[in-house]
Coordinates of C-alpha atoms and ligand atoms in Angstrom, one line a residue:
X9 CA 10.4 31.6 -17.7
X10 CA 7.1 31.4 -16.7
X11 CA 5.6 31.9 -19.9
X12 CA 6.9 29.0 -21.3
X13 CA 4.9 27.1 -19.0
X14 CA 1.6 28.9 -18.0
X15 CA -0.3 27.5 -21.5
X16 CA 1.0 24.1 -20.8
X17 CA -0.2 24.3 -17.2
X18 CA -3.8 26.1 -18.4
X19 CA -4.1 22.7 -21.0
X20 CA -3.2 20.4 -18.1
X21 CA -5.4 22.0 -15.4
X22 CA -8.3 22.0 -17.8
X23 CA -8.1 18.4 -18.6
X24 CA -7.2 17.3 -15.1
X25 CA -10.6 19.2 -14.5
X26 CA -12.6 17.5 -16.9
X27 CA -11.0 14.0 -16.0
X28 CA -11.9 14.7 -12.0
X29 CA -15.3 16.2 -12.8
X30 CA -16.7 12.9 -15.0
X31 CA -15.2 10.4 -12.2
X32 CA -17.9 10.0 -10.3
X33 CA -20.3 8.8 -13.4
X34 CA -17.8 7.8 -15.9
X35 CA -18.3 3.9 -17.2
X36 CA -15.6 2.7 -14.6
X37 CA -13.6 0.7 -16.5
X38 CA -11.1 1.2 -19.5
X39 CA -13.2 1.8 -22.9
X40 CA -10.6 1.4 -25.6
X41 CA -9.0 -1.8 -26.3
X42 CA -5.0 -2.2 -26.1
X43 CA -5.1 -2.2 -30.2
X44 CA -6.9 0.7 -30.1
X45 CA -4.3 2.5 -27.8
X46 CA -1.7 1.3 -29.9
X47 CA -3.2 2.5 -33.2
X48 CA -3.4 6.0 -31.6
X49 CA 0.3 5.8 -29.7
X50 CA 2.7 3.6 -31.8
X51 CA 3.7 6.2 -33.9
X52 CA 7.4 6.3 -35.1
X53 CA 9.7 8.5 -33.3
X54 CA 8.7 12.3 -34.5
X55 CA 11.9 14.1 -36.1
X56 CA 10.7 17.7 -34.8
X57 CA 9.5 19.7 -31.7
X58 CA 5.5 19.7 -31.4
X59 CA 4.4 22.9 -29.3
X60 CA 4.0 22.1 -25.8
X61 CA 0.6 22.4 -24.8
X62 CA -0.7 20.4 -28.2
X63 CA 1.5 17.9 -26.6
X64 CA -1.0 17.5 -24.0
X65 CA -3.9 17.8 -25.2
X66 CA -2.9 15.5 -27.6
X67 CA -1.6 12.9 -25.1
X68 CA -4.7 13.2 -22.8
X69 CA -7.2 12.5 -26.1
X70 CA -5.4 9.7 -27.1
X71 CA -5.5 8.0 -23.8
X72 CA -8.7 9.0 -21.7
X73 CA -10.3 6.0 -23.6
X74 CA -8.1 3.7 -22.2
X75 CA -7.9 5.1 -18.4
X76 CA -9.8 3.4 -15.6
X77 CA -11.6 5.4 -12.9
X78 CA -9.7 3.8 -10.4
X79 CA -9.2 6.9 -8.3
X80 CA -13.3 7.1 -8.0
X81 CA -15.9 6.4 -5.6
X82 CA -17.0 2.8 -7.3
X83 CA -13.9 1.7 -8.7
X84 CA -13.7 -1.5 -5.6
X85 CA -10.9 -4.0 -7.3
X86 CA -7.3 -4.7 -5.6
X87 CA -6.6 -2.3 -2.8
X88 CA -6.6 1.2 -4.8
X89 CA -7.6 4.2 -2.6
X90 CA -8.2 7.3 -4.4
X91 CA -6.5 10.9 -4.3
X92 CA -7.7 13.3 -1.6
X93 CA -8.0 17.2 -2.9
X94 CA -5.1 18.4 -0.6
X95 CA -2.9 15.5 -1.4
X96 CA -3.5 16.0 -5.6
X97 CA -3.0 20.1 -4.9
X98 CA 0.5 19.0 -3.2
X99 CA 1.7 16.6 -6.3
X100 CA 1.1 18.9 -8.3
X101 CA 3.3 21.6 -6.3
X102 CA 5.7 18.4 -5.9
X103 CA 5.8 18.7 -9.4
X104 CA 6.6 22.0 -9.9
X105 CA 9.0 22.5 -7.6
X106 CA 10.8 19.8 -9.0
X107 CA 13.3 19.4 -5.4
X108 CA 15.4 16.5 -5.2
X109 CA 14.6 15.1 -1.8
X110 CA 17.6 12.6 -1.5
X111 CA 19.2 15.2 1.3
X112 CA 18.7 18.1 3.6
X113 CA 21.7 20.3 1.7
X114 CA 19.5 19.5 -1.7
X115 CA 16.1 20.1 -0.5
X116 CA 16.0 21.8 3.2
X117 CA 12.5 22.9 3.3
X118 CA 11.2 18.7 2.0
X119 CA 13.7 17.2 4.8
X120 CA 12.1 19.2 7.6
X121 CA 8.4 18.2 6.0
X122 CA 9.6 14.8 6.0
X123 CA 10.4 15.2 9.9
X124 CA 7.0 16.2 10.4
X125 CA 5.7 12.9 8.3
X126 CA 7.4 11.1 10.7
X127 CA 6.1 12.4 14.3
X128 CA 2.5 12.6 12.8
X129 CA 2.6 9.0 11.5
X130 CA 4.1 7.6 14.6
X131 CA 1.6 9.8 16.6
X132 CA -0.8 8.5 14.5
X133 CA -0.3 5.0 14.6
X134 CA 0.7 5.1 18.3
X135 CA 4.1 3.2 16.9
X136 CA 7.5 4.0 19.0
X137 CA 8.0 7.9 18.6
X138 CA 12.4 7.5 17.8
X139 CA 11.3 4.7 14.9
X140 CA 12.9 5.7 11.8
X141 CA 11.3 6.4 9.0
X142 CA 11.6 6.0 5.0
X143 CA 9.4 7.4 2.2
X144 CA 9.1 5.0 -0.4
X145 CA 7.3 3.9 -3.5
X146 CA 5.0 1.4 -1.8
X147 CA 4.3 -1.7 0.2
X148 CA 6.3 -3.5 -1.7
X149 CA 9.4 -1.2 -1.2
X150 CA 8.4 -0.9 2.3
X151 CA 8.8 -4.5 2.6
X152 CA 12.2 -4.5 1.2
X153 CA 13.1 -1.9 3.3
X154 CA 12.2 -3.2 6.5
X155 CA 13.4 -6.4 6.2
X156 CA 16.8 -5.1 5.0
X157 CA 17.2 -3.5 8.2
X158 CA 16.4 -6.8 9.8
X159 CA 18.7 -8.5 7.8
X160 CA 21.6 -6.2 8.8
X161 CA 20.4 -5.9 12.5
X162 CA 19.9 -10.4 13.2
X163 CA 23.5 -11.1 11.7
X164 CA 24.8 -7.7 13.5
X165 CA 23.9 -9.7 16.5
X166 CA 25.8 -12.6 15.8
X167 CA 29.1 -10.6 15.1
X168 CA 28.3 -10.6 10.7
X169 CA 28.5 -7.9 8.8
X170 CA 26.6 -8.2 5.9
X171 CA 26.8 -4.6 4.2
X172 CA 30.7 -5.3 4.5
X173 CA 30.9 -9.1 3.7
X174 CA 27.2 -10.1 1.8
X175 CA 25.2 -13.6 2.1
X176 CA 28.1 -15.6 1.4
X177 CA 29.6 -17.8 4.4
X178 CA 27.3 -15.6 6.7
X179 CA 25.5 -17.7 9.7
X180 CA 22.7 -19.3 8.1
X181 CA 19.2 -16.9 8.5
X182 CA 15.8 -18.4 8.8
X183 CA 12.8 -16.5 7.3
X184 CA 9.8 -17.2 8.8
X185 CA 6.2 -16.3 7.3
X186 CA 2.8 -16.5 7.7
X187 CA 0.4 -19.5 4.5
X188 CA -1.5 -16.2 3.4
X189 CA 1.3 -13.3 3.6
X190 CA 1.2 -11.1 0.3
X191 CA 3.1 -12.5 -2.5
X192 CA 5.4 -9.2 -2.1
X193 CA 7.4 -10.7 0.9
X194 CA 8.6 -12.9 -1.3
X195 CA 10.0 -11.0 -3.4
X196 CA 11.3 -8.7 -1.3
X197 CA 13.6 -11.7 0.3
X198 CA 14.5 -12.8 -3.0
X199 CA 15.7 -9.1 -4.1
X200 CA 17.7 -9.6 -0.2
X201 CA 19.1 -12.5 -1.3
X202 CA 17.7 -14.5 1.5
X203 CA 15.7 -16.8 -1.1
X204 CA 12.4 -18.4 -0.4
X205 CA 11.0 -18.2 3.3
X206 CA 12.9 -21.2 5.0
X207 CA 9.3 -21.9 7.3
X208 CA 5.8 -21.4 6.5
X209 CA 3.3 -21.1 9.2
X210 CA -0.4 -22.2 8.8
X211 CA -3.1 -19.7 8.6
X212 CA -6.8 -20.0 10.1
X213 CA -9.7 -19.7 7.7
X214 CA -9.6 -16.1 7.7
X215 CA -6.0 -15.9 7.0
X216 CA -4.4 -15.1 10.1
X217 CA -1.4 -16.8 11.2
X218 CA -2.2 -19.9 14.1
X219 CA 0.3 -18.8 16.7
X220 CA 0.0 -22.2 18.4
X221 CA 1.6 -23.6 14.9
X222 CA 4.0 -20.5 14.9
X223 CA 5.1 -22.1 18.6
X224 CA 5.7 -25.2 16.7
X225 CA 7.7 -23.9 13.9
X226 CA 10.1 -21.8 16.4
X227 CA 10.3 -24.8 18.4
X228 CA 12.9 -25.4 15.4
X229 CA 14.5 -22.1 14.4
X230 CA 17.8 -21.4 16.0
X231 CA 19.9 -18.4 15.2
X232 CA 19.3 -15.4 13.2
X233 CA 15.7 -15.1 12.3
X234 CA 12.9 -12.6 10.5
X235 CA 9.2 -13.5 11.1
X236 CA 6.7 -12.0 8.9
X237 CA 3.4 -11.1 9.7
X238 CA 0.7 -9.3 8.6
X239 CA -1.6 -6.4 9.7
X240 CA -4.7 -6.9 7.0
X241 CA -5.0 -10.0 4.4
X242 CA -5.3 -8.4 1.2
X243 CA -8.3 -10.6 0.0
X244 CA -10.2 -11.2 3.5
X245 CA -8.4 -8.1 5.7
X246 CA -8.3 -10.2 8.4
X247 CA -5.2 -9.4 11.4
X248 CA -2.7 -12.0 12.6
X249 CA -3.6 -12.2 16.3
X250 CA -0.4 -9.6 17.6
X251 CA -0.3 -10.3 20.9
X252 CA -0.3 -14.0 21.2
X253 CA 2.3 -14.2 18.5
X254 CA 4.4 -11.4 19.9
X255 CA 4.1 -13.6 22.8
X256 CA 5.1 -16.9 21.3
X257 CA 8.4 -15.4 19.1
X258 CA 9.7 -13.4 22.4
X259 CA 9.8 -16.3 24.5
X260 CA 10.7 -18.9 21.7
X261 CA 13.2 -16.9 19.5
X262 CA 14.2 -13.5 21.8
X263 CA 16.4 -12.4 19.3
X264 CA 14.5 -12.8 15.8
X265 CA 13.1 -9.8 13.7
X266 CA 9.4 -8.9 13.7
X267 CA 7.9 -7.4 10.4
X268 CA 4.7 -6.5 10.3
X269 CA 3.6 -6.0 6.1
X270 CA 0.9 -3.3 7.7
X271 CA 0.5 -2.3 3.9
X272 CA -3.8 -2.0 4.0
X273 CA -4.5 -3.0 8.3
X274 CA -2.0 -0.6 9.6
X275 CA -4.6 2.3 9.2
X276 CA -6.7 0.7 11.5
X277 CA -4.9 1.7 14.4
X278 CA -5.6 5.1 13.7
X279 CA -9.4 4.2 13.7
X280 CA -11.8 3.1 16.5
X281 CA -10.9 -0.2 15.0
X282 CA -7.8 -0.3 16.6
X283 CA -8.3 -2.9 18.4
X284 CA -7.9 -5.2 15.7
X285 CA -4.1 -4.2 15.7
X286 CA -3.3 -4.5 19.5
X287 CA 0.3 -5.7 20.1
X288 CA 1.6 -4.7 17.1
X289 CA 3.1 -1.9 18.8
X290 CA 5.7 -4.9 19.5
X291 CA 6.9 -5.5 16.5
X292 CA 10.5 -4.3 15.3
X293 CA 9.1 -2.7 11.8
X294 CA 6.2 -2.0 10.0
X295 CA 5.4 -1.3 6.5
X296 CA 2.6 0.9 4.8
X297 CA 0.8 2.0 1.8
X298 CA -0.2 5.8 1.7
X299 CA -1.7 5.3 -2.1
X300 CA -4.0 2.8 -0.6
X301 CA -6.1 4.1 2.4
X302 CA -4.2 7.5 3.1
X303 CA -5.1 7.9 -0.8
X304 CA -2.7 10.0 -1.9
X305 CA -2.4 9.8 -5.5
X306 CA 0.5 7.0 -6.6
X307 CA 3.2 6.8 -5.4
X308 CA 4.4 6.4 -1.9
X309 CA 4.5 3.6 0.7
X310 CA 6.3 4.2 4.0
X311 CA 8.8 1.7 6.1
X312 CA 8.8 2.0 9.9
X313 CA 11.8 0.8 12.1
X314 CA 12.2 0.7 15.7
X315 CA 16.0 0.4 15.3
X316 CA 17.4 3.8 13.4
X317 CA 21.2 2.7 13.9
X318 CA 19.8 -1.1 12.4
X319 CA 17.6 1.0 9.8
X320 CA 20.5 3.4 8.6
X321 CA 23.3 1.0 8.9
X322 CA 21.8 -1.4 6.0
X323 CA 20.0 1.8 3.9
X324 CA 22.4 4.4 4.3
X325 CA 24.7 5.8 1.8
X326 CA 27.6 5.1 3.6
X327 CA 29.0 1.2 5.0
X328 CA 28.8 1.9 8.6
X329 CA 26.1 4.2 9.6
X330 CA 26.6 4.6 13.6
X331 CA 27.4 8.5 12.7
X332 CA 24.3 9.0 12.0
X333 CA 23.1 8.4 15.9
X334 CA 24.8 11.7 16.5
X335 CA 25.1 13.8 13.6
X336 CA 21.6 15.4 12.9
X337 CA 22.4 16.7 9.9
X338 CA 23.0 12.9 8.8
X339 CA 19.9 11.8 10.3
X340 CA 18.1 14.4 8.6
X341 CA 19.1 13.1 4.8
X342 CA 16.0 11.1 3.2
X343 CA 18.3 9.2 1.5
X344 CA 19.7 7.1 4.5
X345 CA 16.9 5.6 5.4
X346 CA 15.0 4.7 1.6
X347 CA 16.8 2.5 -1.5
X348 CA 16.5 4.9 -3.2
X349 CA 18.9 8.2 -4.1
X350 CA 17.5 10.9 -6.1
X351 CA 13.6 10.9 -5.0
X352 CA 10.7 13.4 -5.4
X353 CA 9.0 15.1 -2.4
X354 CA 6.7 12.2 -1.1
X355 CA 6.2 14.3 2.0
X356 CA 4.2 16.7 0.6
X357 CA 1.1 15.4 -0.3
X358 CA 1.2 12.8 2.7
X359 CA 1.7 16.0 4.7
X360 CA -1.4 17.7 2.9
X361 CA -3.8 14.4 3.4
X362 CA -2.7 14.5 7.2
X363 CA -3.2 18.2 7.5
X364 CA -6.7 18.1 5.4
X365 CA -7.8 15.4 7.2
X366 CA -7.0 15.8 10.8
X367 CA -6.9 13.2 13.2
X368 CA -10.2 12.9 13.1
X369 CA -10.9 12.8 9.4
X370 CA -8.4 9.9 9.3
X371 CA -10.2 7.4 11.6
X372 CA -13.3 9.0 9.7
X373 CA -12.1 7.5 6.5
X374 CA -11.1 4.3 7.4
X375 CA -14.5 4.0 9.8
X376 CA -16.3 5.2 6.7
X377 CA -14.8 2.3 4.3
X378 CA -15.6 -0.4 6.8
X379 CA -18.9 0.1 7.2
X380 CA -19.2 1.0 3.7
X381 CA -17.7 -2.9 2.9
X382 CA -19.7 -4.6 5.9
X383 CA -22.7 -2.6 4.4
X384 CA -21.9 -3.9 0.7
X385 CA -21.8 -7.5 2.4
X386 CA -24.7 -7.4 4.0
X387 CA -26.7 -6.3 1.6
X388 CA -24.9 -9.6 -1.1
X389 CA -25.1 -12.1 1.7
X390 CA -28.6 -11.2 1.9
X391 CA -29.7 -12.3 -1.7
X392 CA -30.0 -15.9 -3.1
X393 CA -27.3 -17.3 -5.1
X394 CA -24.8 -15.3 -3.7
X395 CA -22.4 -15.9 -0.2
X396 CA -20.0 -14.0 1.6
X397 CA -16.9 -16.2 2.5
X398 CA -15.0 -13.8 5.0
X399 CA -15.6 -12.1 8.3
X400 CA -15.9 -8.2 7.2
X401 CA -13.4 -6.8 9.9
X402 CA -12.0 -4.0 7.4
X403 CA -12.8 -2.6 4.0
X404 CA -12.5 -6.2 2.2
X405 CA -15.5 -8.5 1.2
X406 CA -14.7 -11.9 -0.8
X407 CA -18.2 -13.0 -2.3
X408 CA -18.9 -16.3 -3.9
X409 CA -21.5 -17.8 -6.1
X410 CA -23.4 -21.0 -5.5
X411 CA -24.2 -21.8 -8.7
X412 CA -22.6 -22.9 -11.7
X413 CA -19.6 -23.3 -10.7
X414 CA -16.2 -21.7 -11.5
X415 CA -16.6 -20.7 -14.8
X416 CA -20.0 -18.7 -13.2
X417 CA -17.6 -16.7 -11.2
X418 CA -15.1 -15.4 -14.0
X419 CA -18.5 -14.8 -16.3
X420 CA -20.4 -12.3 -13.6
X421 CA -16.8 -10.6 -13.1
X422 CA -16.6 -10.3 -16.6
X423 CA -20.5 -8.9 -16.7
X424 CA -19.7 -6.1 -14.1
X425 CA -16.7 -4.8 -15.4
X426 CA -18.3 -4.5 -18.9
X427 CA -21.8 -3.0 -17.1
X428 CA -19.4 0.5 -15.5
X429 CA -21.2 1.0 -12.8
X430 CA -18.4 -0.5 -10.3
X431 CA -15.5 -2.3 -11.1
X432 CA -14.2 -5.4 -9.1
X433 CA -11.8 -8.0 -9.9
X434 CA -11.5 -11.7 -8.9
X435 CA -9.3 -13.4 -6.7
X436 CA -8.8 -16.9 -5.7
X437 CA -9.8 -18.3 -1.9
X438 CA -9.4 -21.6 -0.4
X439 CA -8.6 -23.0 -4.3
X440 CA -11.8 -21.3 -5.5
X441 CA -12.1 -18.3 -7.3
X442 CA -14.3 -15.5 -6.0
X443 CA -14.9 -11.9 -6.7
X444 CA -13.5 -9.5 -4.6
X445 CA -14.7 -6.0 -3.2
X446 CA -12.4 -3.2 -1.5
X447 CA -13.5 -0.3 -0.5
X448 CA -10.4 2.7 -0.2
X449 CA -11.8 5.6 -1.0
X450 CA -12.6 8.7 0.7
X451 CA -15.5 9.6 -2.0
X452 CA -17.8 6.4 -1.8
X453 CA -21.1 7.0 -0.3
X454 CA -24.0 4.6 0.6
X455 CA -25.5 5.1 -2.6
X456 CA -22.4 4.7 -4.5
X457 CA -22.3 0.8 -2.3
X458 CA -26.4 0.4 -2.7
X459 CA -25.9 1.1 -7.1
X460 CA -22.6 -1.1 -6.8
X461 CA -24.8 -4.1 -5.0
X462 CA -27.8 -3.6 -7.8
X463 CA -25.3 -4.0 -10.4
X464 CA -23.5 -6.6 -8.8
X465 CA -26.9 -8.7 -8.4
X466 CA -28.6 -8.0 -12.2
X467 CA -25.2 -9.4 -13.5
X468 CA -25.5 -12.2 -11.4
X469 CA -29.0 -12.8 -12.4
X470 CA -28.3 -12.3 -16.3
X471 CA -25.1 -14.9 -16.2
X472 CA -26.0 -18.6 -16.8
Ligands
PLP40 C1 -0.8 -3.9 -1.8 C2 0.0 -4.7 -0.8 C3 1.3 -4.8 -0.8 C4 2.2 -4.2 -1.9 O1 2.0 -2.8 -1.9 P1 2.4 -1.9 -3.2 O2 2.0 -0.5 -2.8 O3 1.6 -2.5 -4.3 O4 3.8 -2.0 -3.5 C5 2.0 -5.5 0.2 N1 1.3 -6.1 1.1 C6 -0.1 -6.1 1.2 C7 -0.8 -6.8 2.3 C8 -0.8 -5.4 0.2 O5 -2.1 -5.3 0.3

């Protein structure tokens, strides 16, 4: 057997290598245009077997051109965190042994991993130690995860089943959300079938949800309800303020849902910044992203409920999950608590970042990327032209230009990503575009923020 794949493996290790060994100087961004990926790629469909290992090296030629070093140490655009060594060693073990992680009778040795996910997580986090738990593609699954379980467990309440009997004649269900929630609630209530959010609450100018206008809004909201909130704006990281809306939604609405989209902030609590995330602990479920700031390599985001019976009853694979409550074997199958069925073995290299890292190293890495980002800010707020537009409470900096106007912006975004020191991307706040830097990497050092900044400022000054 093995010989069949040990040349393979050599060719993929060796480029692997090379690709990991030039990330830290690489030009950051893609070099090859989509036309010329295509020229090398759209080839018809081949009538015979190539060999294997050419296959690869073949593969990894034609496309290193058009990769993006967003798994290095200056790569700063959207929220991409990088891959730790112990995590990348586990995906590729994940990999090879190839187990099907759907159930405990398919892959024994991944469900009792996955068990250990889940009491290091919720150690970690300081969330309820019986929340389930689901290993999932992302924040945006995570999101649909979550508020699928509160779906199933606010019409529960009023006597509806809606695993048995759907949306259709069921009490009427009120969604409320925060002005600046990620645009991946959204569609997670549409994939529900619970449509567009029926109430959105005002944000402050950091993003954060005003929980005296949340008071207002419940003031209205009568039956079965979800309220969305938000731990870590994905432009300016800010936190919704936890405690005083926990507050507000237990005394206006006792009964309603609390989600917490936690998929870049919930790391925090993990961190001496922890503070920032007091009261969340309240919350009935939280959603995370381990390919962000846990950076593991893509892909795996994790859903957190405080309700298991409410959790497996609108996951599981059977209508009516109350078995699971006593039968452990149940409990212990992945695949009643995630959308998915057959799955790889996402516990592995979450379980190899938590076990390289420690404790310790985790609040190190977060620590390290906010001071990093407050570091990068200072340093841009400092020179002329150039203004920081948010409070640098996490790992996110929004930075503005003064002058020239919009078209200014998109031109010194444009400059960067063609100079490869760093890459960032734009964004848009307050109906004005901006350029936006996120630091979510374990490798970025000082100097990799100080070379990012001098870039960052020559392309400013060489843009009319
Ligand atoms: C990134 C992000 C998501 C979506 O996560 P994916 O991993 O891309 O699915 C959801 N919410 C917030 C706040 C995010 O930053």
């Amino acid at each position: 057997m093995l010989e069949h794949y040990e040349d393979v493996l050599d060719e993929a290790h060796a480029r692997a290598s090379d690709w990991l060994r030039g990330l830290a100087t690489r030009h950051v961004g893609a070099q090859a245009t989509r036309a010329e990926l295509s020229a090398q790629l759209a080839a018809p469909v081949p009538e015979t077997p190539t060999d294997a290992r050419h296959v690869i090296a073949e593969l990894a030629a034609a496309l290193e051109p058009g990769l993006t070093a967003s798994a290095g140490p200056r790569y700063f655009g959207f929220v991409i965190g990088g891959g730790l060594p112990a995590a990348v060693g586990a995906d590729w073990l994940a990999t090879a042994w190839d187990q099907n992680t759907f159930s405990t009778i398919s892959a024994p040795a991944m469900s009792v991993l996955e068990e250990t996910v889940r009491t290091w997580l919720l150690d970690l986090l300081d969330l309820p130690s019986e929340a389930g738990m689901g290993l999932v593609t992302g924040g945006q699954a995570g999101n649909t995860t979550c508020l699928s379980a509160a779906r199933h467990h606010v019409l529960d309440r009023v006597g509806w089943d809606v695993e048995a009997d759907g949306l259709q004649g069921a009490p009427t269900l009120q969604v409320v959300v925060g002005d600046k929630r990620h645009r991946t609630i959204d569609r997670s209530l549409r994939h529900l079938g619970l449509g567009a959010p029926t109430h959105v609450v005002p944000a402050d100018d950091e993003g954060r949800m005003r929980a005296e206008a949340l008071a207002d809004v419940l003031a209205g909201v009568h039956g079965p309800a979800i309220v969305c909130l938000q731990s870590g704006e994905v432009n300016t990281g800010a936190f919704d303020p936890f405690e005083d809306i926990l507050a507000v939604v237990r005394s206006a609405t006792p009964d309603a849902w609390v989600h917490v989209d936690g998929a870049i902030g919930l790391w925090a609590r993990a961190s001496s910044r922890r503070h920032l995330t007091e009261g969340i602990e309240g919350a009935d479920s939280w959603s995370t992203d381990a390919h962000k700031w846990l950076n593991v390599p893509y892909d795996t985001g994790i859903a957190f409920t405080r309700h298991p019976t409410s959790h497996a009853s609108a996951l599981g694979m059977s209508h009516g999950a109350s078995y699971l409550v006593i039968d452990e074997d149940a409990r212990a199958d992945a695949i009643n608590w995630v959308p998915e069925a057959s799955r790889r073995a996402r516990a592995l290299p979450v379980y190899a970042a938590l076990r390289s890292l420690g404790r310790q190293g985790l609040a190190d890495l977060v620590e390290r990327c906010c001071d990093l980002a407050t570091r990068a800010g200072e340093a841009l707020a400092d020179a002329d032209g150039v203004e920081v537009l948010n409070d640098v409470v996490l790992n996110q900096v929004l930075i503005g230009f003064t002058d020239g106007g919009d078209e200014r912006t998109s031109r010194i975004i444009r400059a960067v990503q063609e100079d490869g020191t760093c890459w960032l991307g734009g964004s848009t706040w307050e109906g004005r575009p901006v350029m936006r830097l996120s630091v979510s990497n374990w490798a970025t050092t000082p100097d990799d923020i100080d070379a990012s900044v001098a870039a960052i400022l020559r392309c400013a000054a060489e843009t009319d």
